[in-house]
Short mmCIF file of C-alpha atoms and ligand atoms in Angstrom, two decimals:
data_model
loop_
_atom_site.label_atom_id
_atom_site.label_comp_id
_atom_site.label_asym_id
_atom_site.label_seq_id
_atom_site.Cartn_x
_atom_site.Cartn_y
_atom_site.Cartn_z
CA MET A 93 147.38 100.07 65.84
CA SER A 94 143.77 101.23 66.16
CA GLN A 95 142.15 102.04 69.49
CA GLU A 96 138.92 100.34 68.63
CA THR A 97 136.57 99.58 71.52
CA THR A 98 135.72 95.99 70.94
CA GLY A 99 138.79 94.25 72.33
CA MET A 100 141.02 92.96 69.57
CA ASN A 101 142.58 95.54 67.29
CA TYR A 102 143.40 95.81 63.63
CA LEU A 103 146.44 97.43 62.05
CA THR A 104 146.31 100.61 59.99
CA MET A 105 148.39 101.92 57.10
CA SER A 106 150.78 103.71 59.46
CA ASP A 107 151.80 100.34 60.96
CA VAL A 108 153.30 98.97 57.74
CA VAL A 109 155.81 99.89 55.03
CA LEU A 110 153.94 100.93 51.89
CA ASP A 111 156.63 102.31 49.58
CA ASP A 112 157.65 99.98 46.75
CA LYS A 113 155.05 97.42 47.85
CA ARG A 114 152.52 95.73 45.60
CA VAL A 115 149.27 96.68 47.29
CA LEU A 116 145.75 95.35 46.65
CA VAL A 117 143.10 97.78 47.93
CA ARG A 118 139.40 96.92 48.38
CA VAL A 119 137.56 100.19 47.81
CA ASP A 120 133.82 100.77 47.50
CA PHE A 121 133.24 102.81 44.34
CA ASN A 122 129.59 101.61 44.20
CA SER A 123 127.79 104.84 43.23
CA PRO A 124 124.38 105.98 42.01
CA MET A 125 124.33 105.66 38.19
CA ASP A 126 122.02 107.03 35.50
CA ASP A 127 120.59 104.89 32.68
CA ASN A 128 123.51 105.77 30.40
CA GLY A 129 126.11 104.45 32.82
CA ASN A 130 127.17 107.89 34.11
CA ILE A 131 128.11 108.25 37.77
CA LEU A 132 125.68 110.65 39.43
CA ASP A 133 127.62 111.30 42.60
CA ASP A 134 131.39 111.21 43.21
CA LYS A 135 131.34 110.99 47.02
CA LYS A 136 132.06 107.28 47.29
CA ILE A 137 135.13 107.59 45.04
CA LYS A 138 136.31 110.82 46.71
CA SER A 139 136.11 109.21 50.14
CA HIS A 140 139.03 106.91 49.25
CA LEU A 141 141.38 109.71 48.13
CA PRO A 142 143.34 109.96 51.42
CA THR A 143 144.16 106.25 51.20
CA LEU A 144 145.10 106.43 47.52
CA GLN A 145 147.19 109.57 48.02
CA SER A 146 149.16 107.78 50.74
CA LEU A 147 150.02 105.04 48.27
CA GLU A 148 151.79 107.23 45.70
CA HIS A 149 155.02 105.23 46.01
CA SER A 150 153.33 101.81 45.82
CA LYS A 151 152.07 99.67 42.94
CA VAL A 152 148.34 99.87 43.51
CA VAL A 153 145.52 97.64 42.31
CA LEU A 154 141.92 98.48 43.22
CA LEU A 155 138.98 96.11 43.62
CA SER A 156 135.39 97.36 43.81
CA HIS A 157 131.85 96.24 43.12
CA GLN A 158 129.07 98.27 41.47
CA GLY A 159 125.39 97.37 41.94
CA ARG A 160 123.98 93.88 42.23
CA PRO A 161 123.41 91.31 39.45
CA GLY A 162 120.10 92.07 37.73
CA ASP A 163 119.94 95.69 38.87
CA GLU A 164 120.20 98.60 36.44
CA ASP A 165 123.25 100.01 38.17
CA TYR A 166 125.18 96.73 37.76
CA THR A 167 127.79 98.14 35.37
CA PRO A 168 131.46 97.82 34.41
CA LEU A 169 133.91 100.14 36.18
CA GLU A 170 135.28 102.05 33.19
CA ALA A 171 133.46 105.27 34.18
CA HIS A 172 134.73 104.84 37.74
CA ALA A 173 138.35 104.68 36.53
CA LYS A 174 137.87 107.88 34.53
CA LEU A 175 136.33 109.73 37.46
CA ALA A 176 138.97 108.39 39.88
CA THR A 177 141.65 109.66 37.47
CA GLU A 178 140.14 113.16 37.57
CA LEU A 179 139.72 113.17 41.33
CA LEU A 180 143.12 111.70 42.16
CA GLY A 181 144.98 113.74 39.57
CA ARG A 182 146.88 110.62 38.53
CA GLU A 183 145.95 108.03 35.91
CA VAL A 184 143.79 105.19 37.19
CA THR A 185 143.95 102.58 34.44
CA TYR A 186 140.91 100.34 33.88
CA GLU A 187 141.23 96.61 33.18
CA ASP A 188 138.01 94.97 31.97
CA ASP A 189 138.64 91.73 33.84
CA ILE A 190 139.34 90.63 37.40
CA PHE A 191 141.84 87.77 37.34
CA SER A 192 142.31 86.56 33.73
CA SER A 193 145.87 86.22 32.42
CA CYS A 194 145.39 89.63 30.80
CA ALA A 195 144.49 91.21 34.13
CA ARG A 196 147.35 89.41 35.90
CA ASN A 197 149.84 90.57 33.26
CA ALA A 198 148.62 94.15 33.65
CA ILE A 199 149.15 93.84 37.41
CA LYS A 200 152.63 92.37 36.99
CA SER A 201 153.70 95.19 34.70
CA LEU A 202 152.69 98.00 37.07
CA ASP A 203 155.40 100.46 38.06
CA GLN A 204 155.73 102.32 41.32
CA GLY A 205 153.08 105.09 41.54
CA GLU A 206 150.74 103.43 39.03
CA VAL A 207 147.12 102.58 39.84
CA LEU A 208 145.01 99.92 38.15
CA LEU A 209 141.26 99.38 38.69
CA LEU A 210 140.07 95.83 38.00
CA GLU A 211 136.55 94.98 36.79
CA ASN A 212 133.41 94.92 38.97
CA THR A 213 134.09 92.13 41.50
CA ARG A 214 130.45 91.03 41.31
CA PHE A 215 130.93 90.00 37.67
CA ASN A 216 132.55 86.96 39.27
CA ALA A 217 129.94 84.46 40.53
CA GLU A 218 131.83 83.50 43.68
CA GLU A 219 132.00 87.08 44.95
CA ILE A 220 128.39 87.36 46.04
CA MET A 221 128.19 84.00 47.81
CA ASN A 222 128.48 85.20 51.41
CA ARG A 223 130.85 82.58 52.84
CA PRO A 224 133.33 82.46 55.72
CA PRO A 225 136.84 83.83 55.07
CA ASP A 226 138.52 80.41 54.86
CA LYS A 227 136.12 79.40 52.07
CA GLN A 228 136.51 82.75 50.28
CA ALA A 229 140.29 82.33 50.40
CA LYS A 230 139.84 79.27 48.17
CA SER A 231 137.88 81.21 45.54
CA GLN A 232 139.39 81.62 42.08
CA MET A 233 139.65 85.38 42.56
CA VAL A 234 141.75 85.10 45.70
CA LYS A 235 143.87 82.15 44.51
CA LYS A 236 144.73 83.85 41.20
CA LEU A 237 145.39 87.32 42.58
CA TYR A 238 146.99 87.04 46.00
CA PRO A 239 150.46 85.79 44.87
CA LEU A 240 150.86 89.09 42.99
CA PHE A 241 150.73 91.24 46.16
CA ASP A 242 152.62 92.06 49.35
CA LEU A 243 149.75 93.66 51.22
CA PHE A 244 145.94 93.88 51.28
CA ILE A 245 144.19 97.05 52.43
CA ASN A 246 140.48 97.04 53.22
CA ASP A 247 139.25 100.61 52.80
CA ALA A 248 135.69 99.57 51.99
CA PHE A 249 133.88 99.94 55.32
CA SER A 250 130.57 100.27 53.48
CA VAL A 251 130.67 96.71 52.19
CA SER A 252 132.38 95.14 55.21
CA HIS A 253 129.06 93.79 56.49
CA ARG A 254 129.26 91.31 53.58
CA SER A 255 131.39 88.19 53.86
CA GLN A 256 132.32 88.37 50.17
CA CYS A 257 135.53 87.17 48.46
CA SER A 258 137.07 90.57 47.91
CA VAL A 259 136.23 91.69 51.45
CA VAL A 260 137.29 88.73 53.60
CA GLY A 261 139.19 86.32 51.29
CA PHE A 262 142.52 88.12 50.96
CA THR A 263 142.90 88.67 54.70
CA GLU A 264 143.40 84.90 55.02
CA VAL A 265 146.45 84.84 52.78
CA LEU A 266 148.05 88.31 52.77
CA PRO A 267 149.20 90.69 55.51
CA SER A 268 146.26 93.08 55.78
CA VAL A 269 145.53 96.47 57.28
CA ALA A 270 142.64 98.95 57.46
CA GLY A 271 142.68 101.87 55.02
CA MET A 272 142.30 105.47 56.15
CA LEU A 273 138.59 105.66 55.36
CA MET A 274 137.95 102.37 57.15
CA ASP A 275 139.74 103.65 60.24
CA LYS A 276 137.89 106.99 60.14
CA GLU A 277 134.52 105.24 59.86
CA ILE A 278 135.23 102.96 62.82
CA THR A 279 136.44 105.88 64.95
CA GLY A 280 133.34 107.99 64.15
CA LEU A 281 130.88 105.16 64.68
CA ASP A 282 132.55 104.00 67.89
CA LYS A 283 131.68 107.37 69.43
CA ALA A 284 128.01 106.68 68.67
CA LEU A 285 128.28 103.10 69.93
CA LYS A 286 129.79 104.34 73.20
CA CYS A 287 127.21 107.13 73.58
CA HIS A 288 124.94 105.87 76.33
CA GLU A 289 122.83 109.01 76.46
CA HIS A 290 119.11 108.75 75.90
CA PRO A 291 116.86 108.99 74.02
CA ALA A 292 118.68 107.16 71.22
CA ILE A 293 116.56 107.33 68.08
CA PHE A 294 117.12 105.42 64.83
CA VAL A 295 115.36 106.56 61.62
CA LEU A 296 115.49 103.60 59.25
CA GLY A 297 114.20 103.73 55.69
CA GLY A 298 115.50 103.36 52.15
CA ALA A 299 115.12 100.31 49.98
CA LYS A 300 117.51 97.71 51.47
CA ALA A 301 114.92 96.72 54.04
CA ASN A 302 116.36 93.29 54.88
CA ASP A 303 119.60 94.88 56.13
CA SER A 304 117.60 97.35 58.24
CA ILE A 305 115.26 94.74 59.72
CA LYS A 306 118.21 92.52 60.67
CA ALA A 307 119.86 95.51 62.35
CA ILE A 308 116.62 96.46 64.19
CA SER A 309 116.53 92.99 65.73
CA THR A 310 120.13 93.26 66.98
CA ILE A 311 119.78 96.89 68.13
CA LEU A 312 116.69 96.14 70.23
CA LYS A 313 118.20 92.94 71.63
CA ARG A 314 121.07 94.94 73.11
CA ASP A 315 118.73 97.75 74.18
CA GLY A 316 120.56 100.12 71.85
CA ALA A 317 117.60 102.33 70.88
CA ASP A 318 114.68 103.95 72.63
CA LYS A 319 112.71 104.27 69.42
CA ILE A 320 113.08 103.02 65.87
CA LEU A 321 111.20 105.31 63.48
CA THR A 322 110.45 103.35 60.32
CA THR A 323 110.20 105.02 56.89
CA GLY A 324 110.68 104.04 53.23
CA VAL A 325 110.34 100.40 52.24
CA VAL A 326 111.10 99.34 55.84
CA ALA A 327 107.88 101.09 56.92
CA THR A 328 105.84 99.35 54.20
CA ILE A 329 106.98 95.96 55.56
CA PHE A 330 106.10 96.93 59.14
CA MET A 331 102.68 98.18 57.96
CA MET A 332 102.10 94.81 56.30
CA ALA A 333 103.20 93.10 59.53
CA MET A 334 100.47 95.09 61.30
CA ASN A 335 97.93 93.76 58.78
CA ILE A 336 97.46 97.20 57.20
CA ASP A 337 96.19 96.72 53.66
CA VAL A 338 98.85 98.49 51.58
CA SER A 339 97.08 97.60 48.30
CA GLU A 340 98.07 95.34 45.45
CA VAL A 341 100.71 97.59 43.88
CA ASN A 342 102.68 97.94 47.13
CA ARG A 343 102.32 94.24 47.98
CA LYS A 344 103.70 93.40 44.52
CA PHE A 345 106.58 95.82 45.08
CA ILE A 346 107.54 94.02 48.30
CA GLU A 347 107.16 90.67 46.55
CA ASN A 348 109.39 91.73 43.63
CA LYS A 349 112.02 92.94 46.09
CA LYS A 350 111.88 89.43 47.63
CA TYR A 351 111.00 90.85 51.03
CA ILE A 352 107.88 88.77 51.76
CA ASP A 353 109.84 86.75 54.36
CA GLN A 354 110.63 90.01 56.18
CA ILE A 355 106.97 90.53 57.10
CA SER A 356 106.88 87.73 59.68
CA ILE A 357 110.21 88.90 61.13
CA ALA A 358 108.77 92.42 61.44
CA SER A 359 105.65 91.02 63.07
CA ARG A 360 107.74 89.16 65.68
CA LEU A 361 109.77 92.31 66.40
CA LEU A 362 106.61 94.38 66.89
CA LYS A 363 105.34 91.87 69.46
CA GLU A 364 108.66 91.35 71.22
CA TYR A 365 109.56 95.05 71.49
CA SER A 366 106.17 96.62 71.95
CA GLY A 367 106.22 100.43 71.70
CA LYS A 368 109.80 100.63 70.43
CA ILE A 369 109.14 100.42 66.69
CA ILE A 370 107.10 103.29 65.29
CA VAL A 371 105.21 102.96 62.02
CA PRO A 372 103.92 105.89 59.92
CA GLN A 373 100.35 107.04 60.52
CA ASP A 374 100.06 108.55 57.05
CA VAL A 375 101.87 108.23 53.72
CA ALA A 376 102.18 110.11 50.43
CA LEU A 377 100.98 108.07 47.46
CA ASN A 378 102.21 108.74 43.93
CA ASN A 379 99.07 109.70 42.03
CA GLY A 380 100.30 110.39 38.49
CA GLY A 381 103.34 112.22 39.83
CA GLU A 382 101.32 114.20 42.38
CA ARG A 383 101.58 113.81 46.15
CA GLN A 384 98.37 112.35 47.57
CA GLU A 385 98.51 112.11 51.35
CA VAL A 386 96.33 109.49 53.07
CA GLU A 387 96.05 107.87 56.50
CA VAL A 388 97.55 104.38 56.37
CA ASP A 389 94.15 102.68 56.67
CA LYS A 390 93.10 104.43 53.42
CA ILE A 391 96.08 103.24 51.34
CA LYS A 392 94.01 100.30 50.06
CA LYS A 393 91.54 102.58 48.27
CA GLY A 394 93.59 103.88 45.37
CA ASN A 395 96.06 101.05 44.55
CA LEU A 396 98.79 103.69 44.21
CA PRO A 397 102.47 103.29 45.11
CA ILE A 398 103.67 104.60 48.47
CA ALA A 399 106.34 107.19 47.69
CA ASP A 400 106.96 108.99 51.02
CA ILE A 401 105.76 109.30 54.59
CA GLY A 402 102.96 111.81 55.19
CA ARG A 403 102.98 115.21 56.95
CA GLU A 404 101.48 113.94 60.23
CA THR A 405 104.17 111.30 60.45
CA ILE A 406 106.85 113.88 59.66
CA GLU A 407 105.56 116.05 62.49
CA ASN A 408 105.34 113.16 64.93
CA TYR A 409 108.81 111.80 64.07
CA SER A 410 110.30 115.33 64.29
CA LYS A 411 109.08 115.54 67.90
CA TYR A 412 111.04 112.41 68.78
CA LEU A 413 114.11 113.79 67.03
CA LYS A 414 113.97 117.13 68.89
CA GLU A 415 114.49 115.21 72.15
CA ALA A 416 117.15 112.83 70.81
CA LYS A 417 120.63 112.69 72.32
CA LEU A 418 121.76 110.18 69.71
CA CYS A 419 120.23 110.00 66.25
CA VAL A 420 121.15 107.47 63.58
CA PHE A 421 119.63 108.13 60.16
CA HIS A 422 119.79 105.59 57.37
CA GLY A 423 117.85 105.55 54.12
CA PRO A 424 115.59 108.17 52.50
CA THR A 425 112.00 108.21 53.82
CA GLY A 426 110.69 107.97 50.26
CA ILE A 427 111.53 108.34 46.58
CA PHE A 428 113.44 111.54 47.26
CA GLU A 429 114.77 111.59 43.68
CA LEU A 430 111.32 112.95 42.73
CA ASP A 431 110.82 116.49 44.05
CA LYS A 432 107.25 115.84 45.18
CA PHE A 433 108.35 112.96 47.39
CA ARG A 434 111.41 114.33 49.16
CA LEU A 435 109.56 116.21 51.90
CA GLY A 436 109.94 113.49 54.55
CA THR A 437 113.63 112.95 53.80
CA ASP A 438 114.39 116.69 53.88
CA GLU A 439 112.44 117.46 57.05
CA LEU A 440 113.66 114.48 59.06
CA LEU A 441 117.28 114.99 58.00
CA LYS A 442 117.07 118.58 59.25
CA ALA A 443 115.51 117.40 62.52
CA ALA A 444 118.16 114.67 62.93
CA THR A 445 120.99 117.21 63.06
CA GLN A 446 119.59 118.58 66.33
CA ALA A 447 120.63 115.48 68.30
CA SER A 448 123.78 115.77 70.47
CA TYR A 449 125.46 113.08 68.36
CA SER A 450 124.07 112.50 64.88
CA VAL A 451 125.14 109.86 62.40
CA ALA A 452 123.90 109.45 58.83
CA GLY A 453 124.87 106.73 56.41
CA GLY A 454 124.27 105.36 52.93
CA GLY A 455 124.92 106.65 49.41
CA HIS A 456 121.40 107.97 48.69
CA THR A 457 121.08 109.41 52.18
CA LEU A 458 124.35 111.31 51.74
CA ASP A 459 123.17 112.54 48.37
CA ALA A 460 120.04 114.00 50.03
CA ILE A 461 122.20 115.53 52.81
CA ASP A 462 124.45 117.14 50.19
CA GLN A 463 121.50 118.61 48.34
CA LEU A 464 120.39 120.23 51.62
CA GLY A 465 123.91 121.40 52.45
CA LEU A 466 123.70 119.65 55.82
CA GLY A 467 126.97 117.70 55.63
CA SER A 468 128.79 119.67 58.33
CA LYS A 469 125.81 119.49 60.71
CA PHE A 470 126.11 115.73 61.29
CA SER A 471 128.63 114.45 63.85
CA HIS A 472 129.62 111.57 61.57
CA ILE A 473 128.75 110.87 57.98
CA SER A 474 129.24 107.25 56.99
CA MET A 475 129.70 106.10 53.41
CA GLY A 476 127.86 102.89 54.33
CA GLY A 477 124.17 102.64 55.13
CA GLY A 478 123.79 98.92 55.85
CA ALA A 479 127.34 98.68 57.23
CA SER A 480 126.90 101.61 59.63
CA ILE A 481 123.62 100.38 61.12
CA THR A 482 125.04 96.86 61.40
CA TYR A 483 128.09 98.28 63.19
CA LEU A 484 125.88 100.38 65.48
CA SER A 485 123.72 97.37 66.21
CA GLY A 486 126.80 95.94 67.93
CA GLU A 487 127.14 93.04 65.50
CA PRO A 488 130.70 92.35 64.28
CA LEU A 489 131.30 93.17 60.61
CA PRO A 490 132.98 90.25 58.77
CA GLY A 491 135.39 92.61 56.96
CA ILE A 492 136.61 94.14 60.23
CA THR A 493 136.78 90.81 62.06
CA ALA A 494 138.89 89.50 59.17
CA LEU A 495 141.32 92.43 59.63
CA LYS A 496 141.58 91.75 63.36
CA ASN A 497 142.22 88.05 62.83
CA ASN A 498 144.88 88.96 60.28
CA THR A 499 146.71 91.07 62.87
CA PHE A 500 147.26 87.95 64.95
CA ARG A 501 148.19 85.80 61.99
CA TYR A 502 150.73 88.12 60.33
CA HIS A 503 151.83 90.75 62.81
CA LYS A 504 152.02 88.90 66.15
CA GLY A 505 155.20 90.64 67.32
N1 ADP B 743 108.63 103.83 49.77
C1 ADP B 743 109.59 103.64 48.85
N2 ADP B 743 109.32 102.93 47.73
C2 ADP B 743 110.29 102.71 46.81
N3 ADP B 743 111.55 103.15 46.91
C3 ADP B 743 111.86 103.85 48.01
C4 ADP B 743 110.92 104.14 49.03
N4 ADP B 743 111.54 104.84 49.99
C5 ADP B 743 112.81 105.01 49.59
N5 ADP B 743 113.02 104.42 48.39
C6 ADP B 743 114.25 104.39 47.59
O1 ADP B 743 115.31 103.88 48.36
C7 ADP B 743 116.52 104.20 47.70
C8 ADP B 743 117.62 104.33 48.71
O2 ADP B 743 117.68 103.20 49.52
P1 ADP B 743 119.05 102.62 50.13
O3 ADP B 743 119.94 102.16 49.02
O4 ADP B 743 118.65 101.62 51.16
O5 ADP B 743 119.65 103.92 50.82
P2 ADP B 743 121.18 104.32 51.03
O6 ADP B 743 121.85 104.35 49.67
O7 ADP B 743 121.12 105.66 51.67
O8 ADP B 743 121.76 103.24 51.89
C9 ADP B 743 116.24 105.49 46.96
O9 ADP B 743 116.54 105.30 45.59
C10 ADP B 743 114.74 105.75 47.18
O10 ADP B 743 114.07 106.19 46.02
O1 X15 B 744 126.23 101.07 48.86
C1 X15 B 744 126.40 100.17 49.67
O2 X15 B 744 125.61 99.94 50.72
P1 X15 B 744 124.46 100.95 51.31
O3 X15 B 744 123.43 101.19 50.21
O4 X15 B 744 123.89 100.17 52.47
O5 X15 B 744 125.15 102.21 51.73
C2 X15 B 744 127.57 99.25 49.56
O6 X15 B 744 128.27 99.45 48.36
C3 X15 B 744 127.15 97.79 49.70
O7 X15 B 744 126.36 97.39 48.61
P2 X15 B 744 125.39 96.10 48.76
O8 X15 B 744 124.30 96.46 49.75
O9 X15 B 744 124.87 95.85 47.36
O10 X15 B 744 126.24 94.95 49.27
#
């Protein structure tokens, strides 16, 4: 049983018999993809190898999502099965459905040691309706699949902040345990959660700004950070909350991302926690592919997209990070995929490693860390961006709560 800090515990793979069992594993293979459907980075898939290697005498079925409906990286999982086959050194068969009779027959005919990857869970409409576990247990996916298994393993920490069918539904109806990656993530992040040394600095950027803004609210409520340094799309929203004119193109960007409602939340947070949330003083605009640095009150002039934080901000934020005892870094500071706009991400990642305990999370963030060769310099690297900051905000993650509740339901003795 885990030694997790927050009271109730969950079981791990070493608490149960795995050999000969029919095991359903929720993994998170969601990876950066190029326009041709190729996987750009194998870290997410690799991170599950310890769990999959421990299941070599079980009949294993994997569930994962990839992207979000409407996004360009919302793809089938065929490429993921191929890459998993290479990485695992054993065949991972791909089934292009989730719970049709074809998929169920393929599951039933699995032999010991075989691994089958089902289709992208988000191809099923019920998956992305965030609902409580008891409701998710009544979804078609759960009802059709669960009778075919003896055990459910949640190894997908990085999506456990979502109350989605494949994350919380099976724990209602099957004995369930945490996978090895899940357990490692919780252990690493608990050290940061228990670190009461100050200053504690969070650098929050990237594109999933609603997750970050929700976490900022919870972090500041529990006095969990001395400063929140905003970057990326999160910073654009806070600038708008401060009535900085970010120009039409950036306003449209926020609108298209459906983040307009986040502006008033950001405005409330700025008032409520005065001095805690820091907003860039300058940014780098994308002027025909070139880096054009301007003070934030000059953004309105050019109607050009914000693509990174500026040099003055980098310098200012680096000063905070030099003093930090705890640093949590989530999300690139800009469009780091373009060489001209990766300066902020590179410099702040380097500065973040100087903290006594440093945590970084999120697929793109880890990609940037890899490119800099900084992986070993962080105290804990989390596969989940949104999940890790939610965890560090002190808010329970539905996927982990579901595992804990399962312990009491199925393993009382
Ligand atoms: N100012 C910005 N405008 C548009 N996109 C941005 C900006 N800053 C960062 N991004 C984009 O955010 C993406 C990563 O965000 P996110 O998925 O939240 O990070 P992670 O995968 O590390 O959790 C990157 O593709 C990056 O180009
Ligand atoms: O990559 C993920 O999250 P992250 O970008 O916060 O690290 C997870 O796969 C969750 O994906 P989601 O944010 O579409 O639910």
